[in-house]
GROMACS .gro file of C-alpha atoms in nm:
model
  119
    1MET     CA    1  12.108  -2.677   7.142
    2SER     CA    2  12.108  -3.028   7.108
    3GLU     CA    3  12.265  -3.248   7.376
    4GLN     CA    4  12.500  -3.433   7.157
    5LEU     CA    5  12.591  -3.127   6.976
    6GLU     CA    6  12.703  -2.943   7.398
    7ASN     CA    7  12.875  -3.275   7.435
    8GLU     CA    8  13.107  -3.294   7.121
    9GLU     CA    9  13.471  -3.168   7.170
   10ILE     CA   10  13.458  -2.842   6.945
   11PRO     CA   11  13.819  -2.894   6.700
   12ILE     CA   12  14.169  -2.694   6.802
   13ILE     CA   13  14.362  -2.522   6.621
   14THR     CA   14  14.700  -2.328   6.760
   15VAL     CA   15  14.807  -1.985   6.735
   16ASP     CA   16  15.177  -2.134   6.547
   17GLU     CA   17  14.925  -2.363   6.345
   18LEU     CA   18  14.659  -2.015   6.242
   19ALA     CA   19  15.045  -1.825   6.171
   20VAL     CA   20  15.145  -2.068   5.925
   21ARG     CA   21  14.794  -2.125   5.745
   22LEU     CA   22  14.756  -1.710   5.763
   23GLN     CA   23  15.061  -1.714   5.595
   24GLN     CA   24  14.974  -1.961   5.301
   25ASP     CA   25  14.652  -1.958   5.114
   26ARG     CA   26  14.353  -1.796   5.288
   27GLU     CA   27  14.115  -1.887   5.087
   28GLY     CA   28  13.806  -2.039   5.157
   29LEU     CA   29  13.917  -1.991   5.555
   30GLN     CA   30  13.656  -1.772   5.738
   31LEU     CA   31  13.798  -1.628   5.994
   32LEU     CA   32  13.612  -1.463   6.349
   33ASP     CA   33  13.653  -1.281   6.560
   34VAL     CA   34  13.380  -1.243   6.840
   35ARG     CA   35  13.554  -0.999   7.067
   36GLU     CA   36  13.406  -0.667   7.151
   37PRO     CA   37  13.451  -0.345   6.907
   38LYS     CA   38  13.688  -0.204   7.210
   39GLU     CA   39  13.929  -0.500   7.200
   40VAL     CA   40  13.946  -0.488   6.830
   41ALA     CA   41  14.084  -0.139   6.881
   42ILE     CA   42  14.346  -0.256   7.163
   43ALA     CA   43  14.462  -0.605   6.906
   44ALA     CA   44  14.419  -0.776   6.623
   45ILE     CA   45  14.446  -1.015   6.386
   46ASP     CA   46  14.481  -0.896   5.999
   47GLY     CA   47  14.142  -1.066   5.753
   48PHE     CA   48  13.952  -1.185   6.099
   49GLU     CA   49  13.548  -1.007   6.080
   50ASN     CA   50  13.438  -0.888   6.414
   51LEU     CA   51  13.135  -1.045   6.530
   52PRO     CA   52  13.016  -0.923   6.893
   53LEU     CA   53  12.877  -1.219   7.095
   54SER     CA   54  12.700  -0.886   7.287
   55GLN     CA   55  12.544  -0.779   6.953
   56PHE     CA   56  12.451  -1.149   6.896
   57ALA     CA   57  12.064  -1.067   6.777
   58ALA     CA   58  12.180  -0.795   6.494
   59TRP     CA   59  12.436  -1.109   6.370
   60SER     CA   60  12.330  -1.414   6.429
   61GLU     CA   61  12.005  -1.397   6.176
   62GLN     CA   62  12.215  -1.387   5.853
   63ILE     CA   63  12.489  -1.596   5.981
   64ASP     CA   64  12.450  -1.843   5.689
   65THR     CA   65  12.402  -1.593   5.462
   66ARG     CA   66  12.702  -1.365   5.503
   67PHE     CA   67  12.927  -1.716   5.565
   68ASP     CA   68  12.984  -2.086   5.396
   69PRO     CA   69  12.851  -2.368   5.676
   70GLU     CA   70  13.069  -2.613   5.506
   71ALA     CA   71  13.373  -2.396   5.448
   72GLU     CA   72  13.636  -2.465   5.720
   73THR     CA   73  13.570  -2.176   6.024
   74LEU     CA   74  13.843  -2.043   6.263
   75VAL     CA   75  13.709  -1.882   6.546
   76MET     CA   76  13.897  -1.611   6.798
   77CYS     CA   77  13.841  -1.447   7.156
   78HIS     CA   78  14.122  -1.302   7.433
   79HIS     CA   79  14.184  -1.700   7.553
   80GLY     CA   80  13.955  -1.866   7.360
   81ILE     CA   81  13.607  -1.947   7.627
   82ARG     CA   82  13.418  -1.717   7.417
   83SER     CA   83  13.519  -1.833   7.076
   84ALA     CA   84  13.432  -2.180   7.199
   85GLN     CA   85  13.079  -2.090   7.242
   86MET     CA   86  13.073  -1.955   6.986
   87CYS     CA   87  13.202  -2.267   6.775
   88TYR     CA   88  12.950  -2.457   6.974
   89TRP     CA   89  12.637  -2.255   6.851
   90LEU     CA   90  12.764  -2.210   6.477
   91ARG     CA   91  12.775  -2.605   6.498
   92SER     CA   92  12.366  -2.624   6.658
   93VAL     CA   93  12.308  -2.372   6.299
   94GLY     CA   94  12.465  -2.656   6.025
   95PHE     CA   95  12.782  -2.569   6.042
   96THR     CA   96  13.037  -2.847   5.957
   97ASN     CA   97  13.391  -2.748   5.966
   98VAL     CA   98  13.435  -2.491   6.293
   99LYS     CA   99  13.746  -2.475   6.536
  100ASN     CA  100  13.856  -2.297   6.787
  101ILE     CA  101  14.192  -2.078   6.813
  102ALA     CA  102  14.328  -2.261   7.161
  103GLY     CA  103  14.452  -1.960   7.414
  104GLY     CA  104  14.319  -1.679   7.163
  105ILE     CA  105  14.448  -1.312   7.063
  106ASP     CA  106  14.644  -1.343   7.384
  107ALA     CA  107  14.819  -1.639   7.317
  108TYR     CA  108  14.890  -1.526   6.957
  109SER     CA  109  15.030  -1.224   7.083
  110GLN     CA  110  15.253  -1.415   7.366
  111ARG     CA  111  15.368  -1.680   7.121
  112VAL     CA  112  15.361  -1.511   6.716
  113ASP     CA  113  15.355  -1.159   6.725
  114PRO     CA  114  15.495  -0.969   6.987
  115ALA     CA  115  15.367  -0.654   6.809
  116VAL     CA  116  15.000  -0.734   6.883
  117PRO     CA  117  14.959  -0.547   7.207
  118ARG     CA  118  14.801  -0.788   7.526
  119TYR     CA  119  14.510  -0.647   7.695
   0.00000   0.00000   0.00000
């Protein structure tokens, strides 16, 4: 990754903003969840595609053919650390509109939808 990209801050979206976006028109939104499958089995939000970071080698080479590098891309994990790593990587490979979901699914279940289990 270039040093310049590493030093640039990744834009964030709050879980409250995410909830609004999910209720509105989702067209054009790419929703990525980088948690492990066992985490997704416990708690998930409809519409997110699971790309576990531990399986990076299996999906990374197809990222620009599976997803539109210019579409708005929202990335989630448990608390926001792994998703931030994914956001930096996506930007390094040419994605232009990437946002990290601040607080991850844990914040979503606390602030937006308590029916989503916490772990």
